[in-house]
């Protein structure tokens, strides 16, 4: 068996990547030549031929995955900003503790404990909203308890 291959060199003018689509700009002459029937009356070559300027979907790019990656990048950006604000809030809580006499002062210690518990609840709520878009308290933990990291379906388990 002999397999003939043709290497095509592309320049940056030949390839564009708008969004999740790969656009190949084939020279019209090459498309016409590839589509010309051979002796059997069939187009030459085994691959499907696209006209110049047609959009060919990259088989390794999934629109849902691309959208998920973009959503994750946006959530990461928001989370980094939130973490900086949270760091400043934690510093304020510790500064209040120190100003009140530290852990040796029972009143300062109780206030610190109360403030940190409230802060942890707020952080859990805020990060759940940023990362998963869910407002219901404890929704992420309930999801993890039921499905684990990846949701299964009854059909997948059969």
JSON list of C-alpha atoms in Angstrom, two decimals:
[
{"chain": "A", "resi": 1, "resn": "UNK", "atom": "CA", "xyz": [0.00, 0.00, 0.00]},
{"chain": "A", "resi": 2, "resn": "UNK", "atom": "CA", "xyz": [1.33, 3.36, -0.96]},
{"chain": "A", "resi": 3, "resn": "UNK", "atom": "CA", "xyz": [0.00, 6.52, 0.63]},
{"chain": "A", "resi": 4, "resn": "UNK", "atom": "CA", "xyz": [0.74, 9.81, -1.04]},
{"chain": "A", "resi": 5, "resn": "UNK", "atom": "CA", "xyz": [0.59, 12.93, 1.06]},
{"chain": "A", "resi": 6, "resn": "UNK", "atom": "CA", "xyz": [0.77, 16.55, 0.12]},
{"chain": "A", "resi": 7, "resn": "UNK", "atom": "CA", "xyz": [2.18, 19.09, 2.51]},
{"chain": "A", "resi": 8, "resn": "UNK", "atom": "CA", "xyz": [0.66, 22.55, 2.30]},
{"chain": "A", "resi": 9, "resn": "UNK", "atom": "CA", "xyz": [2.56, 25.39, 3.91]},
{"chain": "A", "resi": 10, "resn": "UNK", "atom": "CA", "xyz": [0.32, 28.08, 5.39]},
{"chain": "A", "resi": 11, "resn": "UNK", "atom": "CA", "xyz": [1.25, 31.65, 6.13]},
{"chain": "A", "resi": 12, "resn": "UNK", "atom": "CA", "xyz": [-0.40, 33.85, 8.74]},
{"chain": "A", "resi": 13, "resn": "UNK", "atom": "CA", "xyz": [-2.52, 35.29, 5.92]},
{"chain": "A", "resi": 14, "resn": "UNK", "atom": "CA", "xyz": [-3.90, 31.79, 5.22]},
{"chain": "A", "resi": 15, "resn": "UNK", "atom": "CA", "xyz": [-5.00, 31.04, 8.79]},
{"chain": "A", "resi": 16, "resn": "UNK", "atom": "CA", "xyz": [-7.25, 32.97, 11.12]},
{"chain": "A", "resi": 17, "resn": "UNK", "atom": "CA", "xyz": [-8.79, 31.86, 14.40]},
{"chain": "A", "resi": 18, "resn": "UNK", "atom": "CA", "xyz": [-11.87, 33.96, 15.18]},
{"chain": "A", "resi": 19, "resn": "UNK", "atom": "CA", "xyz": [-13.52, 32.54, 18.30]},
{"chain": "A", "resi": 20, "resn": "UNK", "atom": "CA", "xyz": [-13.59, 28.75, 18.23]},
{"chain": "A", "resi": 21, "resn": "UNK", "atom": "CA", "xyz": [-13.49, 28.36, 14.44]},
{"chain": "A", "resi": 22, "resn": "UNK", "atom": "CA", "xyz": [-10.44, 27.78, 12.32]},
{"chain": "A", "resi": 23, "resn": "UNK", "atom": "CA", "xyz": [-10.73, 29.58, 9.01]},
{"chain": "A", "resi": 24, "resn": "UNK", "atom": "CA", "xyz": [-8.66, 28.22, 6.15]},
{"chain": "A", "resi": 25, "resn": "UNK", "atom": "CA", "xyz": [-8.33, 30.44, 3.11]},
{"chain": "A", "resi": 26, "resn": "UNK", "atom": "CA", "xyz": [-7.66, 27.97, 0.32]},
{"chain": "A", "resi": 27, "resn": "UNK", "atom": "CA", "xyz": [-6.47, 29.33, -3.00]},
{"chain": "A", "resi": 28, "resn": "UNK", "atom": "CA", "xyz": [-9.35, 28.91, -5.45]},
{"chain": "A", "resi": 29, "resn": "UNK", "atom": "CA", "xyz": [-7.10, 27.21, -8.02]},
{"chain": "A", "resi": 30, "resn": "UNK", "atom": "CA", "xyz": [-6.20, 24.47, -5.50]},
{"chain": "A", "resi": 31, "resn": "UNK", "atom": "CA", "xyz": [-9.88, 23.90, -4.66]},
{"chain": "A", "resi": 32, "resn": "UNK", "atom": "CA", "xyz": [-10.84, 23.69, -8.30]},
{"chain": "A", "resi": 33, "resn": "UNK", "atom": "CA", "xyz": [-7.96, 21.31, -9.05]},
{"chain": "A", "resi": 34, "resn": "UNK", "atom": "CA", "xyz": [-8.83, 19.06, -6.10]},
{"chain": "A", "resi": 35, "resn": "UNK", "atom": "CA", "xyz": [-12.49, 19.01, -7.12]},
{"chain": "A", "resi": 36, "resn": "UNK", "atom": "CA", "xyz": [-11.73, 18.18, -10.77]},
{"chain": "A", "resi": 37, "resn": "UNK", "atom": "CA", "xyz": [-12.96, 14.65, -11.56]},
{"chain": "A", "resi": 38, "resn": "UNK", "atom": "CA", "xyz": [-10.40, 11.95, -12.21]},
{"chain": "A", "resi": 39, "resn": "UNK", "atom": "CA", "xyz": [-10.75, 9.12, -14.73]},
{"chain": "A", "resi": 40, "resn": "UNK", "atom": "CA", "xyz": [-13.54, 7.53, -12.65]},
{"chain": "A", "resi": 41, "resn": "UNK", "atom": "CA", "xyz": [-15.59, 10.74, -12.67]},
{"chain": "A", "resi": 42, "resn": "UNK", "atom": "CA", "xyz": [-15.00, 11.25, -8.93]},
{"chain": "A", "resi": 43, "resn": "UNK", "atom": "CA", "xyz": [-13.28, 14.28, -7.42]},
{"chain": "A", "resi": 44, "resn": "UNK", "atom": "CA", "xyz": [-9.59, 13.63, -6.90]},
{"chain": "A", "resi": 45, "resn": "UNK", "atom": "CA", "xyz": [-8.51, 13.10, -3.30]},
{"chain": "A", "resi": 46, "resn": "UNK", "atom": "CA", "xyz": [-10.42, 11.42, -0.49]},
{"chain": "A", "resi": 47, "resn": "UNK", "atom": "CA", "xyz": [-11.07, 14.49, 1.64]},
{"chain": "A", "resi": 48, "resn": "UNK", "atom": "CA", "xyz": [-14.03, 16.81, 1.41]},
{"chain": "A", "resi": 49, "resn": "UNK", "atom": "CA", "xyz": [-13.13, 19.94, -0.49]},
{"chain": "A", "resi": 50, "resn": "UNK", "atom": "CA", "xyz": [-14.27, 23.35, 0.75]},
{"chain": "A", "resi": 51, "resn": "UNK", "atom": "CA", "xyz": [-14.53, 26.42, -1.41]},
{"chain": "A", "resi": 52, "resn": "UNK", "atom": "CA", "xyz": [-12.23, 29.36, -0.78]},
{"chain": "A", "resi": 53, "resn": "UNK", "atom": "CA", "xyz": [-13.16, 31.25, 2.37]},
{"chain": "A", "resi": 54, "resn": "UNK", "atom": "CA", "xyz": [-15.45, 28.53, 3.80]},
{"chain": "A", "resi": 55, "resn": "UNK", "atom": "CA", "xyz": [-15.20, 27.98, 7.53]},
{"chain": "A", "resi": 56, "resn": "UNK", "atom": "CA", "xyz": [-13.99, 24.57, 8.58]},
{"chain": "A", "resi": 57, "resn": "UNK", "atom": "CA", "xyz": [-14.78, 23.63, 12.18]},
{"chain": "A", "resi": 58, "resn": "UNK", "atom": "CA", "xyz": [-11.66, 22.42, 13.95]},
{"chain": "A", "resi": 59, "resn": "UNK", "atom": "CA", "xyz": [-12.49, 18.86, 15.09]},
{"chain": "A", "resi": 60, "resn": "UNK", "atom": "CA", "xyz": [-10.51, 19.40, 18.30]},
{"chain": "A", "resi": 61, "resn": "UNK", "atom": "CA", "xyz": [-12.40, 22.52, 19.41]},
{"chain": "A", "resi": 62, "resn": "UNK", "atom": "CA", "xyz": [-15.71, 22.12, 21.18]},
{"chain": "A", "resi": 63, "resn": "UNK", "atom": "CA", "xyz": [-17.84, 25.28, 21.50]},
{"chain": "A", "resi": 64, "resn": "UNK", "atom": "CA", "xyz": [-19.12, 24.22, 24.93]},
{"chain": "A", "resi": 65, "resn": "UNK", "atom": "CA", "xyz": [-15.60, 23.63, 26.18]},
{"chain": "A", "resi": 66, "resn": "UNK", "atom": "CA", "xyz": [-14.38, 26.92, 24.73]},
{"chain": "A", "resi": 67, "resn": "UNK", "atom": "CA", "xyz": [-17.26, 28.77, 26.41]},
{"chain": "A", "resi": 68, "resn": "UNK", "atom": "CA", "xyz": [-16.49, 26.98, 29.68]},
{"chain": "A", "resi": 69, "resn": "UNK", "atom": "CA", "xyz": [-12.83, 27.96, 29.49]},
{"chain": "A", "resi": 70, "resn": "UNK", "atom": "CA", "xyz": [-13.80, 31.59, 28.86]},
{"chain": "A", "resi": 71, "resn": "UNK", "atom": "CA", "xyz": [-16.25, 31.49, 31.79]},
{"chain": "A", "resi": 72, "resn": "UNK", "atom": "CA", "xyz": [-13.59, 29.99, 34.04]},
{"chain": "A", "resi": 73, "resn": "UNK", "atom": "CA", "xyz": [-11.07, 32.67, 33.06]},
{"chain": "A", "resi": 74, "resn": "UNK", "atom": "CA", "xyz": [-13.62, 35.37, 33.89]},
{"chain": "A", "resi": 75, "resn": "UNK", "atom": "CA", "xyz": [-14.43, 33.72, 37.23]},
{"chain": "A", "resi": 76, "resn": "UNK", "atom": "CA", "xyz": [-10.71, 33.47, 37.99]},
{"chain": "A", "resi": 77, "resn": "UNK", "atom": "CA", "xyz": [-10.31, 37.20, 37.31]},
{"chain": "A", "resi": 78, "resn": "UNK", "atom": "CA", "xyz": [-13.23, 38.02, 39.61]},
{"chain": "A", "resi": 79, "resn": "UNK", "atom": "CA", "xyz": [-11.98, 35.63, 42.28]},
{"chain": "A", "resi": 80, "resn": "UNK", "atom": "CA", "xyz": [-8.49, 37.17, 42.32]},
{"chain": "A", "resi": 81, "resn": "UNK", "atom": "CA", "xyz": [-10.00, 40.60, 42.92]},
{"chain": "A", "resi": 82, "resn": "UNK", "atom": "CA", "xyz": [-12.26, 39.18, 45.61]},
{"chain": "A", "resi": 83, "resn": "UNK", "atom": "CA", "xyz": [-9.33, 37.47, 47.32]},
{"chain": "A", "resi": 84, "resn": "UNK", "atom": "CA", "xyz": [-7.49, 40.77, 47.57]},
{"chain": "A", "resi": 85, "resn": "UNK", "atom": "CA", "xyz": [-10.53, 42.41, 49.18]},
{"chain": "A", "resi": 86, "resn": "UNK", "atom": "CA", "xyz": [-10.90, 39.42, 51.52]},
{"chain": "A", "resi": 87, "resn": "UNK", "atom": "CA", "xyz": [-7.24, 39.66, 52.51]},
{"chain": "A", "resi": 88, "resn": "UNK", "atom": "CA", "xyz": [-7.77, 43.29, 53.53]},
{"chain": "A", "resi": 89, "resn": "UNK", "atom": "CA", "xyz": [-10.87, 42.30, 55.53]},
{"chain": "A", "resi": 90, "resn": "UNK", "atom": "CA", "xyz": [-8.94, 39.57, 57.39]},
{"chain": "A", "resi": 91, "resn": "UNK", "atom": "CA", "xyz": [-6.22, 42.11, 58.19]},
{"chain": "A", "resi": 92, "resn": "UNK", "atom": "CA", "xyz": [-8.86, 44.45, 59.65]},
{"chain": "A", "resi": 93, "resn": "UNK", "atom": "CA", "xyz": [-10.24, 41.64, 61.82]},
{"chain": "A", "resi": 94, "resn": "UNK", "atom": "CA", "xyz": [-6.74, 40.82, 63.13]},
{"chain": "A", "resi": 95, "resn": "UNK", "atom": "CA", "xyz": [-5.95, 44.51, 63.65]},
{"chain": "A", "resi": 96, "resn": "UNK", "atom": "CA", "xyz": [-9.14, 44.85, 65.72]},
{"chain": "A", "resi": 97, "resn": "UNK", "atom": "CA", "xyz": [-8.08, 41.83, 67.77]},
{"chain": "A", "resi": 98, "resn": "UNK", "atom": "CA", "xyz": [-4.65, 43.34, 68.46]},
{"chain": "A", "resi": 99, "resn": "UNK", "atom": "CA", "xyz": [-6.14, 46.76, 69.26]},
{"chain": "A", "resi": 100, "resn": "UNK", "atom": "CA", "xyz": [-8.47, 45.06, 71.75]},
{"chain": "A", "resi": 101, "resn": "UNK", "atom": "CA", "xyz": [-5.66, 43.40, 73.66]},
{"chain": "A", "resi": 102, "resn": "UNK", "atom": "CA", "xyz": [-5.13, 40.22, 71.68]},
{"chain": "A", "resi": 103, "resn": "UNK", "atom": "CA", "xyz": [-6.32, 36.72, 72.54]},
{"chain": "A", "resi": 104, "resn": "UNK", "atom": "CA", "xyz": [-5.63, 37.31, 76.22]},
{"chain": "A", "resi": 105, "resn": "UNK", "atom": "CA", "xyz": [-8.57, 39.73, 76.37]},
{"chain": "A", "resi": 106, "resn": "UNK", "atom": "CA", "xyz": [-11.75, 37.63, 76.49]},
{"chain": "A", "resi": 107, "resn": "UNK", "atom": "CA", "xyz": [-13.89, 40.36, 74.90]},
{"chain": "A", "resi": 108, "resn": "UNK", "atom": "CA", "xyz": [-11.46, 40.83, 72.00]},
{"chain": "A", "resi": 109, "resn": "UNK", "atom": "CA", "xyz": [-11.19, 37.06, 71.59]},
{"chain": "A", "resi": 110, "resn": "UNK", "atom": "CA", "xyz": [-15.00, 36.64, 71.42]},
{"chain": "A", "resi": 111, "resn": "UNK", "atom": "CA", "xyz": [-15.33, 39.49, 68.94]},
{"chain": "A", "resi": 112, "resn": "UNK", "atom": "CA", "xyz": [-12.53, 38.01, 66.81]},
{"chain": "A", "resi": 113, "resn": "UNK", "atom": "CA", "xyz": [-14.20, 34.57, 66.81]},
{"chain": "A", "resi": 114, "resn": "UNK", "atom": "CA", "xyz": [-17.59, 36.07, 65.92]},
{"chain": "A", "resi": 115, "resn": "UNK", "atom": "CA", "xyz": [-16.11, 38.25, 63.15]},
{"chain": "A", "resi": 116, "resn": "UNK", "atom": "CA", "xyz": [-14.10, 35.38, 61.64]},
{"chain": "A", "resi": 117, "resn": "UNK", "atom": "CA", "xyz": [-17.11, 33.04, 61.65]},
{"chain": "A", "resi": 118, "resn": "UNK", "atom": "CA", "xyz": [-19.26, 35.67, 59.92]},
{"chain": "A", "resi": 119, "resn": "UNK", "atom": "CA", "xyz": [-16.43, 36.34, 57.48]},
{"chain": "A", "resi": 120, "resn": "UNK", "atom": "CA", "xyz": [-16.07, 32.64, 56.63]},
{"chain": "A", "resi": 121, "resn": "UNK", "atom": "CA", "xyz": [-19.81, 32.35, 55.94]},
{"chain": "A", "resi": 122, "resn": "UNK", "atom": "CA", "xyz": [-19.68, 35.42, 53.70]},
{"chain": "A", "resi": 123, "resn": "UNK", "atom": "CA", "xyz": [-16.60, 34.16, 51.83]},
{"chain": "A", "resi": 124, "resn": "UNK", "atom": "CA", "xyz": [-18.27, 30.79, 51.24]},
{"chain": "A", "resi": 125, "resn": "UNK", "atom": "CA", "xyz": [-21.36, 32.53, 49.87]},
{"chain": "A", "resi": 126, "resn": "UNK", "atom": "CA", "xyz": [-19.40, 34.96, 47.68]},
{"chain": "A", "resi": 127, "resn": "UNK", "atom": "CA", "xyz": [-16.97, 32.43, 46.23]},
{"chain": "A", "resi": 128, "resn": "UNK", "atom": "CA", "xyz": [-19.80, 30.02, 45.46]},
{"chain": "A", "resi": 129, "resn": "UNK", "atom": "CA", "xyz": [-21.52, 32.81, 43.52]},
{"chain": "A", "resi": 130, "resn": "UNK", "atom": "CA", "xyz": [-18.31, 33.79, 41.67]},
{"chain": "A", "resi": 131, "resn": "UNK", "atom": "CA", "xyz": [-17.20, 30.26, 40.81]},
{"chain": "A", "resi": 132, "resn": "UNK", "atom": "CA", "xyz": [-20.49, 28.45, 40.25]},
{"chain": "A", "resi": 133, "resn": "UNK", "atom": "CA", "xyz": [-23.13, 31.17, 39.83]},
{"chain": "A", "resi": 134, "resn": "UNK", "atom": "CA", "xyz": [-25.20, 29.73, 42.67]},
{"chain": "A", "resi": 135, "resn": "UNK", "atom": "CA", "xyz": [-26.75, 31.91, 45.39]},
{"chain": "A", "resi": 136, "resn": "UNK", "atom": "CA", "xyz": [-28.26, 29.23, 47.64]},
{"chain": "A", "resi": 137, "resn": "UNK", "atom": "CA", "xyz": [-26.06, 28.75, 50.72]},
{"chain": "A", "resi": 138, "resn": "UNK", "atom": "CA", "xyz": [-24.36, 25.36, 50.80]},
{"chain": "A", "resi": 139, "resn": "UNK", "atom": "CA", "xyz": [-25.38, 24.46, 47.23]},
{"chain": "A", "resi": 140, "resn": "UNK", "atom": "CA", "xyz": [-21.85, 23.53, 46.17]},
{"chain": "A", "resi": 141, "resn": "UNK", "atom": "CA", "xyz": [-21.33, 21.25, 49.17]},
{"chain": "A", "resi": 142, "resn": "UNK", "atom": "CA", "xyz": [-24.73, 19.62, 48.56]},
{"chain": "A", "resi": 143, "resn": "UNK", "atom": "CA", "xyz": [-23.71, 19.02, 44.92]},
{"chain": "A", "resi": 144, "resn": "UNK", "atom": "CA", "xyz": [-20.40, 17.49, 46.00]},
{"chain": "A", "resi": 145, "resn": "UNK", "atom": "CA", "xyz": [-22.14, 15.28, 48.57]},
{"chain": "A", "resi": 146, "resn": "UNK", "atom": "CA", "xyz": [-24.55, 13.97, 45.94]},
{"chain": "A", "resi": 147, "resn": "UNK", "atom": "CA", "xyz": [-22.46, 13.75, 42.77]},
{"chain": "A", "resi": 148, "resn": "UNK", "atom": "CA", "xyz": [-18.82, 14.19, 43.70]},
{"chain": "A", "resi": 149, "resn": "UNK", "atom": "CA", "xyz": [-16.67, 16.40, 41.45]},
{"chain": "A", "resi": 150, "resn": "UNK", "atom": "CA", "xyz": [-18.49, 15.44, 38.25]},
{"chain": "A", "resi": 151, "resn": "UNK", "atom": "CA", "xyz": [-22.22, 14.97, 37.95]},
{"chain": "A", "resi": 152, "resn": "UNK", "atom": "CA", "xyz": [-23.26, 11.54, 36.80]},
{"chain": "A", "resi": 153, "resn": "UNK", "atom": "CA", "xyz": [-26.50, 10.63, 35.11]},
{"chain": "A", "resi": 154, "resn": "UNK", "atom": "CA", "xyz": [-28.50, 7.43, 35.61]},
{"chain": "A", "resi": 155, "resn": "UNK", "atom": "CA", "xyz": [-27.93, 6.60, 31.92]},
{"chain": "A", "resi": 156, "resn": "UNK", "atom": "CA", "xyz": [-24.16, 6.84, 32.34]},
{"chain": "A", "resi": 157, "resn": "UNK", "atom": "CA", "xyz": [-24.28, 4.42, 35.27]},
{"chain": "A", "resi": 158, "resn": "UNK", "atom": "CA", "xyz": [-26.18, 1.75, 33.32]}
]
